[in-house]
mmCIF file of C-alpha atoms in Angstrom:
data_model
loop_
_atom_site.group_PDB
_atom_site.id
_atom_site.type_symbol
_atom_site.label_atom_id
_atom_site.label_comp_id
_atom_site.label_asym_id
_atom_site.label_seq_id
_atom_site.Cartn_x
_atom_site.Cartn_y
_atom_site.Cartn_z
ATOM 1 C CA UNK A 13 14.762 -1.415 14.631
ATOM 2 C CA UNK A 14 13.070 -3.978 17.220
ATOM 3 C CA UNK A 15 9.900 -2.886 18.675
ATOM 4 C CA UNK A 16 8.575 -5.287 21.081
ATOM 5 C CA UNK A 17 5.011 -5.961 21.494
ATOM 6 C CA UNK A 18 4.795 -4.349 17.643
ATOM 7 C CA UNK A 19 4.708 -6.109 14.078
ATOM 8 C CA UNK A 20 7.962 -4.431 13.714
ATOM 9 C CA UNK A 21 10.107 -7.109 14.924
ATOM 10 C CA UNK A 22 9.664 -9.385 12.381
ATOM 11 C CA UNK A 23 12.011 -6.891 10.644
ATOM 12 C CA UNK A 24 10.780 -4.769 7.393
ATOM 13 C CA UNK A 25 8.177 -5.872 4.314
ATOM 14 C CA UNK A 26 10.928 -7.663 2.852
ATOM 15 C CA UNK A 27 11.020 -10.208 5.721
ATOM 16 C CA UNK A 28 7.204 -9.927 6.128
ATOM 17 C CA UNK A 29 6.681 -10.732 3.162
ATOM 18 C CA UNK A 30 8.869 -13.647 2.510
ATOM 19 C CA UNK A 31 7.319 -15.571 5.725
ATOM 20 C CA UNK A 32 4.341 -15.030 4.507
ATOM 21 C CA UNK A 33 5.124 -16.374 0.909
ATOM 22 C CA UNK A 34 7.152 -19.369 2.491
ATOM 23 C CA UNK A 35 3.858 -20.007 4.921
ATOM 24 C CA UNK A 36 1.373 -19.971 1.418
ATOM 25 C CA UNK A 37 3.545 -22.003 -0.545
ATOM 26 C CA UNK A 38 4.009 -24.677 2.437
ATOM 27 C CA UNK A 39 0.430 -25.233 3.066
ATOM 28 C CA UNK A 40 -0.364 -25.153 -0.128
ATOM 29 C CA UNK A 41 1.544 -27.887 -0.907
ATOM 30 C CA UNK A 42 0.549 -29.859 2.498
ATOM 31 C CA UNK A 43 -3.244 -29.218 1.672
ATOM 32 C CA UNK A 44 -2.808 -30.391 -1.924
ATOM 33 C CA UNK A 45 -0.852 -33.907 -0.785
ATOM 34 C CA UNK A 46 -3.286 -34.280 2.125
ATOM 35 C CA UNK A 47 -6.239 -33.899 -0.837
ATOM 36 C CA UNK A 48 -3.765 -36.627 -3.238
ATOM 37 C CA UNK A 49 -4.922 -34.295 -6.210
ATOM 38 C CA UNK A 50 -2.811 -35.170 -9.220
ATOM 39 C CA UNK A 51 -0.143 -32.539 -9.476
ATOM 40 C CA UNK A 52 0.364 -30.860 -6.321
ATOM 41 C CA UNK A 53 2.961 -28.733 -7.381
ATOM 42 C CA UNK A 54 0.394 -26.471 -9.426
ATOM 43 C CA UNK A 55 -1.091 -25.627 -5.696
ATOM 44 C CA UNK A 56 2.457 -24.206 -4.685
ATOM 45 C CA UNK A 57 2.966 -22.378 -8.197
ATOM 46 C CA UNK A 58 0.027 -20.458 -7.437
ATOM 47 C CA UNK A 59 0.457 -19.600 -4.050
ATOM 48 C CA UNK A 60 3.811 -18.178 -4.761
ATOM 49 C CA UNK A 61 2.307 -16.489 -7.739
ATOM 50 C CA UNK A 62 -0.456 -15.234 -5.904
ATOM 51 C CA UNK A 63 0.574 -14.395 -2.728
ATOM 52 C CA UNK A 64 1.408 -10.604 -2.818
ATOM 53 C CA UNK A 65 2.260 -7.621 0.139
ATOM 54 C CA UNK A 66 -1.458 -6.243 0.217
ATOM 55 C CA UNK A 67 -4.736 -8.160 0.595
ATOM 56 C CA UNK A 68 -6.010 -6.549 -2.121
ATOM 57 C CA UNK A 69 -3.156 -7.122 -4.855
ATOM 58 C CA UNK A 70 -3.134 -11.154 -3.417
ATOM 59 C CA UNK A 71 -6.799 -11.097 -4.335
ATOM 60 C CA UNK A 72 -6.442 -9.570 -7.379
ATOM 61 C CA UNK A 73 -3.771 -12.177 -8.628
ATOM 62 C CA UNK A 74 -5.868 -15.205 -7.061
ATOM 63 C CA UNK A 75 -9.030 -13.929 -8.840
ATOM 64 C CA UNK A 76 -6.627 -13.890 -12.253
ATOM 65 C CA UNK A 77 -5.270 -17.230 -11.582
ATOM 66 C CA UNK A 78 -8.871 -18.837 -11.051
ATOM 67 C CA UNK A 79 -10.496 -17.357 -14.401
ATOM 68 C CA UNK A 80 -7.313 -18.095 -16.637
ATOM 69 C CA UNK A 81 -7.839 -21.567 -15.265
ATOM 70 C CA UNK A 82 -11.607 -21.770 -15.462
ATOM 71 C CA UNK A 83 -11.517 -20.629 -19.191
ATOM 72 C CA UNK A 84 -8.262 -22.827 -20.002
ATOM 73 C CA UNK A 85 -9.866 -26.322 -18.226
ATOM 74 C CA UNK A 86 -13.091 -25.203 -20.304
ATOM 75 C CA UNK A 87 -11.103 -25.349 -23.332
ATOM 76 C CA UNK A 88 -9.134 -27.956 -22.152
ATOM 77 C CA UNK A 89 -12.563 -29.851 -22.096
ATOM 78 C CA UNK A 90 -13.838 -28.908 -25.552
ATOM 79 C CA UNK A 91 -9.947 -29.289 -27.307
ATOM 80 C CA UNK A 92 -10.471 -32.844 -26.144
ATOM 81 C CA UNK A 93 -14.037 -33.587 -26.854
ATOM 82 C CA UNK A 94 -12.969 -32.642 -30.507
ATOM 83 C CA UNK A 95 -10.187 -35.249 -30.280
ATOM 84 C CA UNK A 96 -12.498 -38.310 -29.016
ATOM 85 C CA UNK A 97 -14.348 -37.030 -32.129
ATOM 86 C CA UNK A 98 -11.987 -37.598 -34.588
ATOM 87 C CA UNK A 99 -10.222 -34.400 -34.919
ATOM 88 C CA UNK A 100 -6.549 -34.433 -35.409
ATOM 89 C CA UNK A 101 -5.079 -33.512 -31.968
ATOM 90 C CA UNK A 102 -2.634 -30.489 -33.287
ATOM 91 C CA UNK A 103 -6.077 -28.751 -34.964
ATOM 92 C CA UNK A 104 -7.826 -29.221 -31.607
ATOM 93 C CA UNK A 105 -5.082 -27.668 -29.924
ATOM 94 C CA UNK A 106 -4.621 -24.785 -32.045
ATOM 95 C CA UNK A 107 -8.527 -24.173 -32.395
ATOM 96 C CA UNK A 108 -8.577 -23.600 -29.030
ATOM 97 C CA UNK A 109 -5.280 -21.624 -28.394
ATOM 98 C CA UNK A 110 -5.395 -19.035 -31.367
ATOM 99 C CA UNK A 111 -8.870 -17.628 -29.104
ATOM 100 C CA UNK A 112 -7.464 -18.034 -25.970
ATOM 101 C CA UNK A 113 -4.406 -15.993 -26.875
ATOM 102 C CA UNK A 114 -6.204 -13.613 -28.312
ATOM 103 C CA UNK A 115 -8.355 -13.708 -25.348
ATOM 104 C CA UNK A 116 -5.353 -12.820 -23.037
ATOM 105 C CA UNK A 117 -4.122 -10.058 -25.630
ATOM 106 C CA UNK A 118 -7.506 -8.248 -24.456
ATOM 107 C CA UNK A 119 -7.571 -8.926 -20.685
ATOM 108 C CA UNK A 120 -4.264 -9.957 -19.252
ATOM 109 C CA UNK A 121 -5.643 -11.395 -16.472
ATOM 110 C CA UNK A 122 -6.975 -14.302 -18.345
ATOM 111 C CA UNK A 123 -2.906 -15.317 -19.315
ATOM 112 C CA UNK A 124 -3.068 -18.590 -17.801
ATOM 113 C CA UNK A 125 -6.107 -19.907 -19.628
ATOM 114 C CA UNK A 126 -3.452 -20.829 -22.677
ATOM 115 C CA UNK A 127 -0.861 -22.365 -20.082
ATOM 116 C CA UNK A 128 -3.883 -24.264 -18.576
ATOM 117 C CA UNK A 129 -5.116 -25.552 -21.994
ATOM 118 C CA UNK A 130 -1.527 -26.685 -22.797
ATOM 119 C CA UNK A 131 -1.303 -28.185 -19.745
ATOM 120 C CA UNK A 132 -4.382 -30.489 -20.922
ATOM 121 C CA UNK A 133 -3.420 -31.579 -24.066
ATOM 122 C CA UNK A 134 -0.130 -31.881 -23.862
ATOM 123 C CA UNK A 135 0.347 -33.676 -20.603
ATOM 124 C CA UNK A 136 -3.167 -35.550 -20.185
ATOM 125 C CA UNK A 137 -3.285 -37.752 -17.451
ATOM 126 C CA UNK A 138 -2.989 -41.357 -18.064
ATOM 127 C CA UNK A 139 -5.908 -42.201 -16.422
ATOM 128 C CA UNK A 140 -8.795 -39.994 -17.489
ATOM 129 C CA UNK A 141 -8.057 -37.202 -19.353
ATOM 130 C CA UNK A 142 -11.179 -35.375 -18.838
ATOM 131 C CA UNK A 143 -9.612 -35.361 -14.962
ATOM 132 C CA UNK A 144 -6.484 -32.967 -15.408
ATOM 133 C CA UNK A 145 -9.345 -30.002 -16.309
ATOM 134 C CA UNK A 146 -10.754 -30.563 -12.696
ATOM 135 C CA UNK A 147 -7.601 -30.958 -11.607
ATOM 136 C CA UNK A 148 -5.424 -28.228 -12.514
ATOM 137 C CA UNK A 149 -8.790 -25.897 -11.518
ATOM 138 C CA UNK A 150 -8.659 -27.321 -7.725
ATOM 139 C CA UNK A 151 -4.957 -27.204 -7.371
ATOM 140 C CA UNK A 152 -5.819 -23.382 -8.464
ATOM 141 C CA UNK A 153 -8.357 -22.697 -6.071
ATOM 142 C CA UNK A 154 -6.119 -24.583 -3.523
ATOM 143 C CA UNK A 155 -3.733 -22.284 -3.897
ATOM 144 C CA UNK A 156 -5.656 -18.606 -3.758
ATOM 145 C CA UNK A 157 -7.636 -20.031 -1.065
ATOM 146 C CA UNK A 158 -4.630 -20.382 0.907
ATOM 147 C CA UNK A 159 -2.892 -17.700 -0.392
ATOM 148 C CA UNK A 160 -5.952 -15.166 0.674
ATOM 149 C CA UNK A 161 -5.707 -16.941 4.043
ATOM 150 C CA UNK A 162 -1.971 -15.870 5.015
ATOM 151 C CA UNK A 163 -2.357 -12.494 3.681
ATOM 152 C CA UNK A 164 -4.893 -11.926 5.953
ATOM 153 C CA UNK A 165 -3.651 -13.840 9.020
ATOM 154 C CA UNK A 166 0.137 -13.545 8.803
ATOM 155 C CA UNK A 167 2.006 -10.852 9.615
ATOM 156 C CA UNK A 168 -0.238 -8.626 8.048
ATOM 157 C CA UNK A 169 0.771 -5.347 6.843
ATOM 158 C CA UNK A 170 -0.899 -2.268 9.197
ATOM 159 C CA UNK A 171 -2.115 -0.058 6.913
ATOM 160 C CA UNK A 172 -2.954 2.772 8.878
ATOM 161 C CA UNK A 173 0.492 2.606 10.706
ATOM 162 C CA UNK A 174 1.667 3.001 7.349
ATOM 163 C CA UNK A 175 -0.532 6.060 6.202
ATOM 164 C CA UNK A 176 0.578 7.891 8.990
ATOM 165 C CA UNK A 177 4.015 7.171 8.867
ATOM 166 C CA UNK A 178 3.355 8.577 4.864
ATOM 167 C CA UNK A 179 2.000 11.625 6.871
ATOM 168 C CA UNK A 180 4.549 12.261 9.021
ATOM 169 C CA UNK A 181 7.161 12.246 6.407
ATOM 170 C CA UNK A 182 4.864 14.660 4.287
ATOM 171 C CA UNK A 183 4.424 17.204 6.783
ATOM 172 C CA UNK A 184 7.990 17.551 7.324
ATOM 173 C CA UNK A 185 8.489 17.768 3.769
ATOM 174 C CA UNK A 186 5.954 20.692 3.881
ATOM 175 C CA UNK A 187 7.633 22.069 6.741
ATOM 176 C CA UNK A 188 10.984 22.041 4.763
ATOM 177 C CA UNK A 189 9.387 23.916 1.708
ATOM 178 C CA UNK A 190 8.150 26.800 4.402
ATOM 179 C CA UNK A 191 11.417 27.279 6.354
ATOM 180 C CA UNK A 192 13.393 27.382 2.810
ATOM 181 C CA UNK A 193 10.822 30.118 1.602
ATOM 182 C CA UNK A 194 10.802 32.089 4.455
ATOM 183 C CA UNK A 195 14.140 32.393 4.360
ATOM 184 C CA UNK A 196 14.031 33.020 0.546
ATOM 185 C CA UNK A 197 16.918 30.221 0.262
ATOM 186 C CA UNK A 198 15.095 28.542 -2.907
ATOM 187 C CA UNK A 199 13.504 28.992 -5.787
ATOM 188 C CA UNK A 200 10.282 28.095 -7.466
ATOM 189 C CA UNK A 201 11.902 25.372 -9.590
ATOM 190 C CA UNK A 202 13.169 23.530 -6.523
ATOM 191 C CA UNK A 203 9.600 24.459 -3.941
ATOM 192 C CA UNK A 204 7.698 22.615 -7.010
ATOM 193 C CA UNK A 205 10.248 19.586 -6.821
ATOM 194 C CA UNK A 206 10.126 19.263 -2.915
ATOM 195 C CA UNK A 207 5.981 19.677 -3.640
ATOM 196 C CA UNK A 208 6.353 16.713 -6.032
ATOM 197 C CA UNK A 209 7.902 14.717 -3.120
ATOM 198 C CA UNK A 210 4.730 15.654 -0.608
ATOM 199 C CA UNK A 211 2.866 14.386 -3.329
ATOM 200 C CA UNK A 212 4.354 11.152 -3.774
ATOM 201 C CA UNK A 213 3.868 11.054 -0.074
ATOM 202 C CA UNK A 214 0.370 11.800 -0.446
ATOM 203 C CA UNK A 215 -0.216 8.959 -3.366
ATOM 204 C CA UNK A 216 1.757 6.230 -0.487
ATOM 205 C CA UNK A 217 -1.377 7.637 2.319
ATOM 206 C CA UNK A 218 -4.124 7.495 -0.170
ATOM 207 C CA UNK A 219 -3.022 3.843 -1.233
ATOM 208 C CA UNK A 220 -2.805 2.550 2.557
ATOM 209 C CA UNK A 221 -6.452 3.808 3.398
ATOM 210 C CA UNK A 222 -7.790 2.156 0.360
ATOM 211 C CA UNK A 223 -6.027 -1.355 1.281
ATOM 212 C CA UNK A 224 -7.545 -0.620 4.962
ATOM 213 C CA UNK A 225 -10.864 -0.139 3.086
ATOM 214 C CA UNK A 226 -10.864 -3.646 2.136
ATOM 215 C CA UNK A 227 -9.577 -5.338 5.418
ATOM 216 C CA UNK A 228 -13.454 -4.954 6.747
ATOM 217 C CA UNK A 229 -16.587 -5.335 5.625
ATOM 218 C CA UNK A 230 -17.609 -2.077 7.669
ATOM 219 C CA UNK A 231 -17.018 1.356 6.077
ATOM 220 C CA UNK A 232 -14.227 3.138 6.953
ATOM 221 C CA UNK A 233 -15.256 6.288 7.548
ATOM 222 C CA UNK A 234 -17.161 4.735 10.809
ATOM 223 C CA UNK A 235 -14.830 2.501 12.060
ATOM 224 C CA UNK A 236 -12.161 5.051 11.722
ATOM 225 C CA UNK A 237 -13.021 8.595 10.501
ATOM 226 C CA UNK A 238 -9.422 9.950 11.641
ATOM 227 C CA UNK A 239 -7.420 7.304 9.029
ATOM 228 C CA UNK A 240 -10.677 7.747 6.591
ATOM 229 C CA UNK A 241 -9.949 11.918 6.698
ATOM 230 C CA UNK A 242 -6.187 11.952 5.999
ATOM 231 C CA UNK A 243 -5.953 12.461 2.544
ATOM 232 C CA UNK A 244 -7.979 15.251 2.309
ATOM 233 C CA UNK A 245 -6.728 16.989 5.295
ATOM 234 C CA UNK A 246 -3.054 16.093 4.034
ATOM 235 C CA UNK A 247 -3.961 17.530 0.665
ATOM 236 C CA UNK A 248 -5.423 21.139 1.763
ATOM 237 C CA UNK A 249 -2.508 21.381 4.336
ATOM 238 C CA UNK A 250 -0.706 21.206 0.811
ATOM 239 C CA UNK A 251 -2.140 23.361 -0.915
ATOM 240 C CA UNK A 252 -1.750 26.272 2.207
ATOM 241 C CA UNK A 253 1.753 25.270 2.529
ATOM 242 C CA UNK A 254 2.903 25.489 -1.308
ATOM 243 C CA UNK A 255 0.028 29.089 -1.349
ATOM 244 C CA UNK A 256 2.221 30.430 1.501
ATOM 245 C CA UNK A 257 5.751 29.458 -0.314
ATOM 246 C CA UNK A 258 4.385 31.199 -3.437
ATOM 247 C CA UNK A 259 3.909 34.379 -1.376
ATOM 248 C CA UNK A 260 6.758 33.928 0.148
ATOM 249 C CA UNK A 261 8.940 34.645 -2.781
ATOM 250 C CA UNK A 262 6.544 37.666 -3.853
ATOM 251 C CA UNK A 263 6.419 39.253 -0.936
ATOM 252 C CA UNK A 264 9.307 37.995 1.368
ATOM 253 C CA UNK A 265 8.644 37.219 4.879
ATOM 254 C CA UNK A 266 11.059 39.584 6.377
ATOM 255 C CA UNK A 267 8.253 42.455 5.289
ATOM 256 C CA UNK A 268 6.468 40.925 7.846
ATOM 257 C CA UNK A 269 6.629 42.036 11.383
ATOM 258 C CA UNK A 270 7.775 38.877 13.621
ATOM 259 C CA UNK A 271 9.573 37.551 11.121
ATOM 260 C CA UNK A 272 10.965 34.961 14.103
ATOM 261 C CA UNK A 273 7.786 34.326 15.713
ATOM 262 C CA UNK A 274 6.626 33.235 12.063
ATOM 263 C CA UNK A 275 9.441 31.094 11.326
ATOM 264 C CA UNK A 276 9.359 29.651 14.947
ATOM 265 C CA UNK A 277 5.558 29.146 15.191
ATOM 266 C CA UNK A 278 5.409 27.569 11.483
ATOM 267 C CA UNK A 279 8.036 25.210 12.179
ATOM 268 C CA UNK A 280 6.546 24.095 15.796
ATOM 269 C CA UNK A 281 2.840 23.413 14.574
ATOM 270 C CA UNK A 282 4.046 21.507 11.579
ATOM 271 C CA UNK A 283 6.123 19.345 13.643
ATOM 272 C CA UNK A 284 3.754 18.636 16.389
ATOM 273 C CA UNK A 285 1.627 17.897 13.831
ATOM 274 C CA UNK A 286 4.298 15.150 12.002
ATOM 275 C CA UNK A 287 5.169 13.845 15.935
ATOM 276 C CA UNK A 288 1.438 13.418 16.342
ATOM 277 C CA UNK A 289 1.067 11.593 12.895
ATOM 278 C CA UNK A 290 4.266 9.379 14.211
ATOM 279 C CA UNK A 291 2.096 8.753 17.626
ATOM 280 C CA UNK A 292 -0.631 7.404 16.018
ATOM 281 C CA UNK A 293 1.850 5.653 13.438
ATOM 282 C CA UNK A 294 2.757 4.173 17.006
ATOM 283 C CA UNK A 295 6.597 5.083 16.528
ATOM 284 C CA UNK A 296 6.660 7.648 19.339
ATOM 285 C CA UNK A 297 5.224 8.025 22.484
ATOM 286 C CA UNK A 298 2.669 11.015 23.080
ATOM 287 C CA UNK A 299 3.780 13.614 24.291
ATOM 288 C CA UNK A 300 2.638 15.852 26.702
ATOM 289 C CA UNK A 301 2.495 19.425 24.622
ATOM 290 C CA UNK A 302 -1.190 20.024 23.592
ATOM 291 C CA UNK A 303 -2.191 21.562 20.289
ATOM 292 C CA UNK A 304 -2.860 24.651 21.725
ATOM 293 C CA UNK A 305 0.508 25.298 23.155
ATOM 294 C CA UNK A 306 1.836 24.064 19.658
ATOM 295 C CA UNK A 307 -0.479 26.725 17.637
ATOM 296 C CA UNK A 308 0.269 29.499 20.006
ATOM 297 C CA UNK A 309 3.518 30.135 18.522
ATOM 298 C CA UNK A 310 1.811 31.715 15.158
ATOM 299 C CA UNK A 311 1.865 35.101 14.864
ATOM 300 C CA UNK A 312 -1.487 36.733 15.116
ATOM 301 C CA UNK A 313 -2.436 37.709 12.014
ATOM 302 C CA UNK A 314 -4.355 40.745 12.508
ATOM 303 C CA UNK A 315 -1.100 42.700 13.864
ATOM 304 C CA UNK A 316 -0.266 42.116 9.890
ATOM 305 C CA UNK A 317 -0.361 45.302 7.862
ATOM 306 C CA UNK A 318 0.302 43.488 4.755
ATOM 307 C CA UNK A 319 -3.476 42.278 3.532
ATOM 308 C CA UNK A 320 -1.688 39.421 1.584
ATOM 309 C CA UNK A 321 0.122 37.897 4.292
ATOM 310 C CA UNK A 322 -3.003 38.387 6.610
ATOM 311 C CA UNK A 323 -5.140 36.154 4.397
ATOM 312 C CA UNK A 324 -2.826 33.583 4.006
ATOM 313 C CA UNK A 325 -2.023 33.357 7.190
ATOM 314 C CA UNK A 326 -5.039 32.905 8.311
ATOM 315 C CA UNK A 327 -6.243 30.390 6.365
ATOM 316 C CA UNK A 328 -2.592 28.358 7.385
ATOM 317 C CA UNK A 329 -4.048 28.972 11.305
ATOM 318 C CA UNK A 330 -7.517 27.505 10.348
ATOM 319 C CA UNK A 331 -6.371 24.599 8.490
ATOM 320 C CA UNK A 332 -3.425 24.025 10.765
ATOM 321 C CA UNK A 333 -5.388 24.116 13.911
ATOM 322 C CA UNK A 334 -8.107 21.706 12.282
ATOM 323 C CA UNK A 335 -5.976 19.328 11.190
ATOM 324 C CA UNK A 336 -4.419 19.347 15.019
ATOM 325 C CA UNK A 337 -8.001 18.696 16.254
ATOM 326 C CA UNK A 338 -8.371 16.412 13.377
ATOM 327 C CA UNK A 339 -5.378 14.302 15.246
ATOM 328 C CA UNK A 340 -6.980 15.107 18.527
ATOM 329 C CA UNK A 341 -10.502 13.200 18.023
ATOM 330 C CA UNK A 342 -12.086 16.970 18.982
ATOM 331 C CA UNK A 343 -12.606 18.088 15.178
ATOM 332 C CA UNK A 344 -14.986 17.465 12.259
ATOM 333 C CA UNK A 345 -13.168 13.976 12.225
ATOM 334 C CA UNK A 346 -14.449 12.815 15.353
ATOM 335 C CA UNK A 347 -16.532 10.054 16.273
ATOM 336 C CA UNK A 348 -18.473 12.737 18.205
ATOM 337 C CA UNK A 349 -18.480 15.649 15.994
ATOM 338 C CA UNK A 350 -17.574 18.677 17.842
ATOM 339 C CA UNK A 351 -16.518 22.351 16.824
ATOM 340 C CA UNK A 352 -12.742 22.734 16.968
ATOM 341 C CA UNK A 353 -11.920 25.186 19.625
ATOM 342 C CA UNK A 354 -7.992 24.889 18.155
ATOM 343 C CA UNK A 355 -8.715 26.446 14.874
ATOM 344 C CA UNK A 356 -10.926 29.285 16.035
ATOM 345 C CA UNK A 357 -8.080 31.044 18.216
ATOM 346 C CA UNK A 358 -6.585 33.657 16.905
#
């Protein structure tokens, strides 16, 4: 869907990412004419090798691509030194290869040292073979240079609108595995499956904060404690939710009193909490219920006779309201730390 004003309207990753390959591999190649190196089209190879969907996975491949080609032009270098000195090409070839692909048995990331090598020996330039070394390295470092550039600068993906998308999706998953147990619809084969879900859910969040570590040279956790927070809030929101499902099926809800104020309550925090997570995901616009009015709907606890359900419950009320501050900017979370008047009602 369109979202002016949003990176959203460039379509999904698929089309972000493809503009953003086309841009690397164009300016690669105009950078590498505009510098007359000797094979240009190495430049665009690598930026379409290199350029990935994160900043950190484009790095990652543009730091492989320059060491392959580092150690390969070295060897390159010696492989022909060895030639000049009399040594029959094919043995200077292979002495360096055989190490080389060894080399990139051991650490993958040096695979392109052999293709570099081959590249100088095989196809030497007819000028001064000594050159295609330099040159194969520069059309290399053209090409992550540029690469790195886009990633960073072109339609960029938004981490933290992605983390909280992740969160919204788990906390409805988490609100699905409550309503099913409260209404003992489902066993504990299919809670664990729907809690294998969350968790993939959970892995998605934890990736996006780490790529939105590396976007700045500031730490997250001061720049934005909320988005820094998430994956350990998400996680013991988890482990109350999947706790409470577990009782749930020992000691069924309905030997509870206010069964419906339960089910209603549960299923209104957990999806104020999801809308909230889609808010600052920047799909939806706030809304106008506070987390108060979303809590209140919990049944208080102490009107439990069942000592079970009164723990757990009460527990799901603390965690649930501090994860609401937590989405707030008035909990632990904050930029101005503050006791969370939200999780202490009750």
């Amino acid at each position: 869907m369109l979202r002016s004003g949003k990176m959203d309207w460039i379509g999904g990753k698929v089309q972000r990412q493809t503009i953003r390959l086309l841009t690397a591999v164009g300016l690669s190649e105009a950078i590498a004419y505009g510098l007359h190196l000797y094979d240009p089209g190495w430049a665009v190879i690598t930026a379409a090798v290199v350029t990935q969907t994160t900043i950190s996975a484009t790095y990652t491949n543009g730091r492989s691509q320059l060491l392959g080609a580092f150690i390969g032009g070295t060897a390159g270098i010696l492989a022909l030194c060895a030639k000049f000195a009399g040594v029959p090409a094919h043995l200077a070839y292979w002495g360096a290869l055989i190490p080389l692909a060894a080399l990139a048995s051991w650490r993958p990331q040096t695979r392109l040292g052999p293709v570099t090598l081959t590249i100088v020996m095989l196809f030497p330039s007819a000028s001064s073979p000594f050159g295609v070394p330099f040159e194969r390295v520069l059309c290399v470092l053209t090409g992550v240079i540029v690469s790195m550039i886009v990633s960073f600068a072109v339609l960029r993906e938004q981490p933290r609108r992605d983390a909280f998308r992740e969160a919204g999706i788990m906390i409805r998953g988490l609100r699905d595995i409550l309503a099913k147990a409260s209404h003992d619809a489902i066993g504990w084969k299919e809670i664990r499956a729907l809690g294998d879900a969350c968790t993939t859910s959970l892995r998605n969040v934890i990736a996006n904060v780490d790529e939105a570590r590396r976007e700045h040279w500031r730490p997250l956790e001061s720049r934005d404690p909320m988005l820094a927070a998430l994956p350990s809030t998400l996680r013991q929101l988890q482990t109350d939710a999947m706790v409470v499902a577990r009782v749930a099926l020992a000691r069924p809800v309905h030997e509870i009193a206010n069964v419906e104020q339960f089910e209603r309550g549960m299923t209104a925090a957990l999806d104020w909490i999801a809308d909230r997570c889609d808010v600052e995901a920047g799909d939806k616009p706030r809304k106008t219920v506070d987390a108060g009015a979303a809590l209140a709907g919990l049944p208080d606890e102490a009107a439990i006779d069942d000592q079970v359900w009164r723990f757990v419950l009460r527990v799901l009320r603390v965690d649930l309201g501090d994860f609401a501050c937590f989405l707030t900017g008035t909990g632990r979370h904050a930029k101005s730390a503050s006791a969370c008047p939200i999780s202490d009602q009750g």
